[in-house]
Short mmCIF file of C-alpha atoms in Angstrom, two decimals:
data_model
loop_
_atom_site.label_atom_id
_atom_site.label_comp_id
_atom_site.label_asym_id
_atom_site.label_seq_id
_atom_site.Cartn_x
_atom_site.Cartn_y
_atom_site.Cartn_z
CA MET A 1 157.62 140.31 40.29
CA HIS A 2 156.35 142.63 42.99
CA SER A 3 157.42 141.90 46.61
CA HIS A 4 154.27 143.28 48.10
CA PRO A 5 150.91 143.31 46.92
CA TRP A 6 150.52 147.13 47.11
CA ASP A 7 153.36 147.81 44.91
CA GLU A 8 150.98 147.49 41.90
CA TRP A 9 148.29 149.62 43.63
CA ILE A 10 147.48 153.42 43.60
CA PRO A 11 146.78 155.37 46.94
CA GLY A 12 143.44 155.02 48.26
CA VAL A 13 141.05 153.14 50.16
CA LEU A 14 141.32 149.31 49.79
CA ASN A 15 138.41 147.60 48.05
CA LYS A 16 137.05 144.18 49.02
CA ALA A 17 139.53 142.21 46.67
CA GLN A 18 142.53 144.16 47.95
CA VAL A 19 141.89 143.37 51.57
CA ILE A 20 141.11 139.74 50.91
CA ARG A 21 144.45 139.38 49.19
CA LEU A 22 146.13 140.92 52.27
CA CYS A 23 144.30 138.29 54.27
CA ASP A 24 145.26 135.45 51.89
CA GLU A 25 148.98 136.55 51.98
CA GLY A 26 149.17 136.84 55.90
CA TYR A 27 149.28 140.48 56.37
CA ILE A 28 146.05 140.28 58.39
CA THR A 29 145.69 136.77 60.32
CA GLY A 30 142.99 135.38 62.13
CA VAL A 31 140.41 135.86 59.72
CA GLU A 32 138.45 132.64 59.23
CA THR A 33 135.93 133.75 56.37
CA PRO A 34 137.59 136.64 54.33
CA ASN A 35 134.82 136.65 51.89
CA GLU A 36 132.01 137.09 54.47
CA VAL A 37 133.84 139.62 56.81
CA VAL A 38 135.32 142.01 54.14
CA ASP A 39 133.22 144.70 53.14
CA LEU A 40 133.11 146.96 50.10
CA SER A 41 135.68 149.23 51.79
CA SER A 42 136.52 147.75 55.22
CA ILE A 43 136.90 144.57 57.10
CA ASP A 44 134.71 143.40 60.22
CA LEU A 45 136.97 142.48 63.20
CA SER A 46 135.54 139.81 65.58
CA LEU A 47 135.63 139.38 69.34
CA SER A 48 137.92 136.45 70.92
CA ASP A 49 136.47 134.87 74.16
CA GLU A 50 139.33 136.69 76.06
CA ALA A 51 137.62 139.33 78.00
CA PHE A 52 138.19 141.94 80.80
CA GLU A 53 136.09 144.29 82.84
CA MET A 54 137.97 147.61 83.45
CA LYS A 55 137.53 148.23 87.19
CA ASP A 56 137.92 152.02 87.11
CA GLY A 57 136.67 152.58 83.56
CA SER A 58 138.46 153.23 80.26
CA VAL A 59 142.24 153.05 80.12
CA LYS A 60 143.76 155.09 77.37
CA PRO A 61 146.28 152.95 75.06
CA GLY A 62 149.68 154.00 75.05
CA PRO A 63 153.02 153.19 73.04
CA SER A 64 153.66 149.78 74.64
CA ASP A 65 151.46 146.52 74.14
CA TYR A 66 148.01 146.99 75.79
CA ASP A 67 148.32 143.48 77.12
CA HIS A 68 150.31 144.57 79.99
CA LEU A 69 147.45 146.90 81.31
CA LEU A 70 144.91 143.89 81.20
CA ARG A 71 147.37 141.88 83.23
CA ASN A 72 147.36 144.60 85.72
CA ARG A 73 144.65 143.25 88.41
CA LYS A 74 144.16 146.83 89.73
CA LEU A 75 143.00 147.94 86.35
CA ALA A 76 141.30 144.80 84.78
CA GLU A 77 139.43 141.91 85.89
CA LYS A 78 139.27 138.85 83.47
CA LEU A 79 135.85 137.46 82.71
CA GLU A 80 134.81 133.96 81.80
CA PRO A 81 131.84 133.34 79.50
CA GLU A 82 128.52 132.04 80.67
CA SER A 83 127.30 128.58 80.17
CA ASP A 84 125.92 129.66 76.56
CA GLY A 85 129.25 131.06 75.82
CA SER A 86 127.90 134.71 75.81
CA PHE A 87 129.20 137.58 78.29
CA LEU A 88 126.66 140.05 79.88
CA LEU A 89 127.77 143.60 79.50
CA LYS A 90 126.24 145.98 81.99
CA ASN A 91 125.31 149.45 80.85
CA LYS A 92 127.80 152.22 81.94
CA ALA A 93 130.69 149.80 82.49
CA THR A 94 133.53 149.33 80.27
CA TYR A 95 135.14 146.33 78.83
CA VAL A 96 137.95 145.21 76.70
CA PHE A 97 138.19 142.23 74.34
CA LYS A 98 141.19 140.80 72.63
CA LEU A 99 140.22 140.57 68.73
CA ARG A 100 140.61 137.45 66.79
CA GLU A 101 142.37 139.23 63.94
CA ARG A 102 145.98 140.50 64.10
CA LEU A 103 148.02 142.99 61.83
CA SER A 104 151.35 141.58 60.39
CA ARG A 105 154.22 142.87 58.16
CA LEU A 106 152.10 145.62 56.87
CA GLY A 107 155.24 147.75 56.45
CA ASP A 108 155.36 151.64 55.89
CA SER A 109 152.43 151.94 53.36
CA ILE A 110 149.21 150.93 54.84
CA TYR A 111 147.41 153.10 57.29
CA GLY A 112 143.98 152.10 59.11
CA GLN A 113 140.82 153.79 60.32
CA ALA A 114 138.19 152.21 62.46
CA THR A 115 134.60 152.68 63.53
CA ALA A 116 131.94 150.99 65.42
CA LYS A 117 129.49 149.20 63.04
CA SER A 118 126.20 151.02 62.30
CA SER A 119 124.27 148.26 64.07
CA VAL A 120 126.07 148.75 67.37
CA GLY A 121 126.09 152.56 67.41
CA ARG A 122 122.21 152.29 66.94
CA VAL A 123 122.11 150.39 70.34
CA ASP A 124 124.03 153.27 72.16
CA VAL A 125 127.02 151.11 72.75
CA LEU A 126 130.37 152.83 72.30
CA ALA A 127 133.09 150.48 70.63
CA ARG A 128 136.70 151.67 70.08
CA LEU A 129 139.53 149.85 68.47
CA ILE A 130 142.82 149.76 70.17
CA VAL A 131 146.13 148.55 68.19
CA ASP A 132 149.22 147.78 70.11
CA GLY A 133 151.94 150.43 69.65
CA MET A 134 149.24 153.35 68.97
CA ASP A 135 148.41 155.88 71.60
CA THR A 136 145.29 156.93 70.03
CA TYR A 137 141.98 154.77 69.49
CA GLU A 138 140.47 153.91 66.25
CA CYS A 139 143.36 153.99 63.76
CA PHE A 140 146.90 152.76 63.12
CA GLU A 141 149.77 154.34 61.37
CA PRO A 142 152.71 152.47 59.58
CA GLU A 143 155.48 151.30 61.80
CA ARG A 144 153.93 152.24 64.96
CA ASN A 145 152.20 148.97 66.00
CA ALA A 146 154.30 147.06 68.36
CA SER A 147 152.72 143.54 67.97
CA GLY A 148 149.84 143.82 65.51
CA ASN A 149 147.41 142.61 68.28
CA MET A 150 144.27 144.62 68.34
CA TYR A 151 141.51 144.80 71.16
CA LEU A 152 138.00 146.46 71.45
CA GLU A 153 136.96 148.59 74.13
CA ILE A 154 133.15 148.52 74.62
CA THR A 155 130.96 150.55 76.76
CA PRO A 156 127.08 150.06 76.75
CA ILE A 157 125.47 153.25 77.83
CA THR A 158 121.72 152.97 77.54
CA PHE A 159 121.19 149.02 77.49
CA ARG A 160 122.71 146.08 78.94
CA VAL A 161 123.87 143.82 76.12
CA ARG A 162 125.20 140.35 75.32
CA VAL A 163 128.42 139.51 73.09
CA LYS A 164 130.11 136.30 72.29
CA ARG A 165 133.05 135.08 70.41
CA GLY A 166 132.99 135.85 66.86
CA ALA A 167 130.50 138.89 67.32
CA ARG A 168 131.55 141.70 64.79
CA LEU A 169 131.17 145.06 66.33
CA THR A 170 133.74 147.12 64.63
CA GLN A 171 135.04 147.68 61.39
CA LEU A 172 138.61 148.67 60.04
CA ARG A 173 139.17 150.62 56.89
CA LEU A 174 142.58 150.40 55.21
CA PHE A 175 144.46 152.73 53.01
CA TYR A 176 147.15 152.33 50.78
CA GLY A 177 149.10 155.79 51.62
CA ASN A 178 148.26 158.39 54.09
CA PRO A 179 144.34 159.04 54.09
CA LEU A 180 145.00 162.76 54.05
CA ASP A 181 146.56 162.39 50.77
CA VAL A 182 143.67 160.57 49.22
CA GLN A 183 140.93 163.06 50.44
CA ILE A 184 138.73 164.66 47.81
CA LYS A 185 137.27 168.29 48.01
CA SER A 186 134.92 168.83 45.21
CA LYS A 187 131.65 170.85 44.95
CA GLU A 188 130.90 168.84 41.81
CA LEU A 189 131.37 165.72 43.89
CA TYR A 190 129.05 166.90 46.68
CA ARG A 191 126.25 167.61 44.01
CA THR A 192 126.66 164.33 42.58
CA VAL A 193 126.77 162.43 45.68
CA LEU A 194 124.05 164.29 47.99
CA GLU A 195 120.62 165.24 47.16
CA GLY A 196 119.42 168.02 49.73
CA PRO A 197 120.72 171.12 51.37
CA GLY A 198 124.18 169.48 52.17
CA ALA A 199 125.01 169.24 48.34
CA VAL A 200 126.57 172.70 48.54
CA ASP A 201 129.10 171.88 51.06
CA GLY A 202 129.27 168.25 51.75
CA SER A 203 127.24 168.50 54.93
CA LEU A 204 124.48 166.63 56.52
CA SER A 205 121.37 168.08 58.46
CA VAL A 206 118.65 166.66 60.57
CA HIS A 207 115.36 165.67 59.23
CA LEU A 208 112.47 166.47 61.73
CA GLN A 209 109.36 165.93 59.64
CA ASN A 210 107.25 163.39 61.12
CA GLU A 211 106.98 160.10 59.10
CA LYS A 212 104.38 157.58 59.56
CA TRP A 213 105.19 154.19 61.22
CA GLY A 214 102.53 151.93 62.28
CA GLY A 215 100.04 154.56 61.63
CA LEU A 216 101.67 156.96 63.86
CA PRO A 217 103.66 160.10 63.45
CA VAL A 218 107.21 159.96 64.37
CA ALA A 219 110.44 162.00 64.07
CA ALA A 220 112.71 160.01 66.31
CA PHE A 221 113.06 156.80 68.32
CA CYS A 222 113.87 157.32 71.90
CA ALA A 223 115.46 154.50 73.78
CA LYS A 224 113.83 153.29 77.10
CA SER A 225 116.79 153.18 79.60
CA GLU A 226 115.29 150.61 81.98
CA ALA A 227 113.95 148.29 79.04
CA SER A 228 117.01 145.76 79.03
CA MET A 229 117.17 145.16 82.78
CA ASP A 230 115.34 141.87 82.42
CA ASP A 231 116.30 140.91 78.70
CA PRO A 232 119.75 142.24 77.69
CA ILE A 233 120.10 142.75 73.75
CA PRO A 234 122.07 140.10 72.10
CA LEU A 235 124.66 141.84 69.68
CA TRP A 236 124.24 139.30 67.02
CA THR A 237 121.54 137.80 64.77
CA GLY A 238 120.56 134.12 64.86
CA LYS A 239 118.07 131.44 65.51
CA GLY A 240 116.71 133.22 68.54
CA GLY A 241 115.18 135.83 66.64
CA LYS A 242 115.44 139.67 67.08
CA SER A 243 114.50 141.98 69.88
CA ASP A 244 111.02 143.40 70.02
CA PRO A 245 111.40 147.22 69.16
CA CYS A 246 108.31 148.10 71.21
CA LYS A 247 109.95 147.12 74.35
CA TYR A 248 113.02 149.23 73.88
CA TRP A 249 112.05 152.24 72.18
CA ARG A 250 109.45 155.03 72.20
CA PHE A 251 108.31 157.06 69.45
CA TRP A 252 108.82 160.94 69.49
CA GLU A 253 106.99 163.38 67.34
CA SER A 254 108.30 166.70 66.56
CA ILE A 255 106.13 169.89 66.96
CA ASP A 256 106.30 172.76 64.34
CA GLY A 257 109.72 171.23 63.24
CA ARG A 258 111.29 171.26 66.40
CA LEU A 259 112.15 168.08 68.61
CA ARG A 260 113.04 168.29 72.31
CA ILE A 261 116.17 166.25 73.02
CA GLU A 262 115.95 165.40 76.88
CA LYS A 263 119.08 165.10 79.18
CA GLU A 264 120.66 161.69 79.44
CA GLN A 265 118.29 160.25 76.65
CA PHE A 266 119.43 158.43 73.41
CA TYR A 267 117.73 159.15 70.19
CA ILE A 268 117.88 157.63 66.69
CA LEU A 269 117.13 160.45 63.76
CA ARG A 270 117.87 160.68 60.19
CA SER A 271 119.37 162.98 57.72
CA LYS A 272 117.56 165.29 55.45
CA GLU A 273 120.07 164.70 52.67
CA ARG A 274 119.98 161.52 50.66
CA ILE A 275 123.18 159.93 49.81
CA ALA A 276 124.24 157.82 46.77
CA VAL A 277 127.98 156.93 46.75
CA PRO A 278 129.95 155.87 43.47
CA PRO A 279 132.27 152.86 43.19
CA GLY A 280 135.21 154.76 43.37
CA ILE A 281 134.45 156.83 46.36
CA ALA A 282 134.50 155.86 50.04
CA ILE A 283 133.02 158.30 52.82
CA TYR A 284 133.48 159.01 56.55
CA CYS A 285 130.98 160.84 58.28
CA ARG A 286 131.95 163.00 61.17
CA ALA A 287 130.03 165.17 63.54
CA SER A 288 130.37 168.85 62.65
CA ASP A 289 130.88 169.45 66.48
CA GLU A 290 130.73 166.28 68.63
CA THR A 291 129.14 168.21 71.36
CA ILE A 292 126.55 170.74 69.97
CA GLY A 293 125.15 172.75 72.95
CA GLU A 294 124.43 170.10 75.54
CA MET A 295 123.99 167.36 72.88
CA ARG A 296 126.19 164.81 71.77
CA ILE A 297 126.34 163.19 68.38
CA HIS A 298 127.99 159.90 67.71
CA TYR A 299 127.36 157.21 65.03
CA ALA A 300 129.24 154.71 62.92
CA GLY A 301 131.33 156.76 60.36
CA PHE A 302 131.77 154.73 57.23
CA VAL A 303 129.53 155.01 54.30
CA HIS A 304 130.65 152.38 51.69
CA PRO A 305 130.75 152.68 47.92
CA HIS A 306 127.30 151.86 46.10
CA PHE A 307 125.59 153.05 49.39
CA GLY A 308 122.11 154.30 48.14
CA LEU A 309 122.56 153.19 44.56
CA GLN A 310 120.44 150.04 44.69
CA ARG A 311 117.26 151.08 46.28
CA LYS A 312 114.24 148.67 46.00
CA ASP A 313 112.07 151.69 45.25
CA ARG A 314 114.42 152.75 42.52
CA SER A 315 114.76 156.20 44.06
CA LYS A 316 117.96 157.87 44.23
CA GLY A 317 119.89 158.04 47.51
CA THR A 318 119.48 157.07 51.04
CA PRO A 319 119.44 159.00 54.09
CA LEU A 320 121.96 158.49 57.08
CA ILE A 321 121.45 157.85 60.70
CA PHE A 322 122.36 160.05 63.53
CA GLU A 323 122.75 158.85 67.22
CA VAL A 324 122.19 161.48 69.42
CA ARG A 325 122.57 161.64 73.25
CA GLY A 326 121.24 164.58 75.67
CA HIS A 327 123.84 165.71 78.26
CA GLN A 328 123.14 167.83 81.32
CA VAL A 329 120.20 170.10 79.99
CA HIS A 330 117.30 169.78 77.65
CA VAL A 331 117.99 171.01 73.95
CA SER A 332 115.32 172.13 71.49
CA LEU A 333 116.76 170.82 67.91
CA ALA A 334 115.29 172.36 64.74
CA ASP A 335 114.51 170.65 61.55
CA GLY A 336 117.59 171.40 59.12
CA GLU A 337 120.11 171.99 61.83
CA LYS A 338 123.59 170.90 60.61
CA MET A 339 124.82 167.80 62.28
CA ALA A 340 127.65 166.36 60.25
CA ASN A 341 130.33 166.75 57.61
CA LEU A 342 131.30 164.06 54.96
CA ILE A 343 135.06 163.26 54.11
CA PHE A 344 135.30 161.88 50.68
CA TYR A 345 138.15 159.43 50.02
CA ARG A 346 139.27 158.05 46.51
CA MET A 347 139.23 154.30 46.50
CA SER A 348 142.69 152.59 45.36
CA ARG A 349 140.39 150.45 42.96
CA ASP A 350 136.63 150.80 42.30
CA SER A 351 134.50 148.64 44.26
CA GLU A 352 132.40 145.88 42.50
CA ALA A 353 128.56 146.17 43.08
CA PRO A 354 127.28 144.16 46.04
CA ASP A 355 124.58 141.85 46.11
CA PRO A 356 121.27 143.98 47.00
CA ALA A 357 120.31 141.23 49.40
CA ASP A 358 123.62 141.85 51.66
CA ASP A 359 122.55 145.61 52.09
CA GLU A 360 121.22 145.95 55.36
CA TYR A 361 120.70 149.65 55.44
CA GLY A 362 120.53 150.77 51.52
CA ASN A 363 116.75 151.01 51.78
CA GLN A 364 116.59 152.79 55.17
CA THR A 365 114.71 156.03 56.20
CA LEU A 366 114.31 156.28 60.03
CA LYS A 367 115.75 152.71 60.93
CA LEU A 368 116.80 150.90 64.23
CA SER A 369 119.62 148.73 64.44
CA LYS A 370 119.39 145.04 62.49
CA PHE A 371 119.25 143.54 66.06
CA PHE A 372 115.48 144.67 66.31
CA GLY A 373 112.77 143.09 64.62
CA GLU A 374 110.23 145.25 62.31
CA TRP A 375 107.70 147.61 63.84
CA PRO A 376 104.11 146.02 63.80
CA GLU A 377 101.98 147.27 60.96
CA LYS A 378 99.38 149.15 63.32
CA LEU A 379 100.69 150.61 66.47
CA GLU A 380 98.88 152.75 69.52
CA ARG A 381 100.87 155.24 71.67
CA ASP A 382 100.37 156.31 75.10
CA GLU A 383 101.30 160.02 76.59
CA HIS A 384 104.72 158.92 77.35
CA GLY A 385 105.47 157.86 73.71
CA ASN A 386 105.38 154.05 74.52
CA VAL A 387 103.96 152.03 71.55
CA THR A 388 102.19 148.64 71.44
CA ALA A 389 100.85 146.57 68.54
CA LYS A 390 97.28 147.55 68.01
#
């Protein structure tokens, strides 16, 4: 009889069944509905209603429990939910929420990597996981987590947003064995997974050829920084419906294959490459250089097995989305510029195929977060890029 579940596993990224087993056997606690929150190669982590506003901004985690920093009234102020149970998060302010899930008895073989969910990054919200005992964000290593408690640091940049208990803003990928030991570097794999220029080296480049949306040409969606002052964006989907994209976003058209990235503005762009991930592979997407000139690239980094394999139009592969922010000066971005590199990991066990109905972004081209409704079928645009239903 095996003393731990992983005694019978091979090194690699854990699939859905393996992560659910860790939940069922108490290695990850506080997971109310494992079958719903565990994805093909990660688990969604959810907010509790224990929330704090960080008075002087972000406070980097250290080797001791993070809770002692939250109890320091000079650093953190405890928040109470509003009457509907939600919390209003102001843009350019930093908050920390304790998470409902907790790590327990994972031993010396299970590693973790985290990233904000794609739907959160596309709203220009930074969300970074903190694990007690780790002095870096977005990961944990065996035997270094002091108590197993986890927290999420949240910083909305462009928009004001609302969150509530149970909102799932980040995802944790678990590895049996060191992630460095299960990386795969293979030109044959690049050609199998990628269609486009990046198939040569496993990279992603930006697609700036205009597409038609609502009858209008567009290469990028640009956020309206003033849009959420009256109506903050709820970071959950429910009976209230989704936010109107016309209210929060502008259309940006490329000219001669170039797009002007304006300082302090946030853009949604797509990759030129299309990606189709086999069941035995998980991918992390990392900016080739997080700051390219005066432009920052940041986005949710996980690509799950089967992504791009079940498109409704039966074509092979799906582009990935870039979230780009201009800094102090304007940048002229060219079609085909390299933006990111893909890191390929072996799965510990192949992932089972998902229900196509559960794949939110598998059929995307240029696409906003799931928190926004669909664009109207016919649109008109003014000189500033604002669009309205026609």
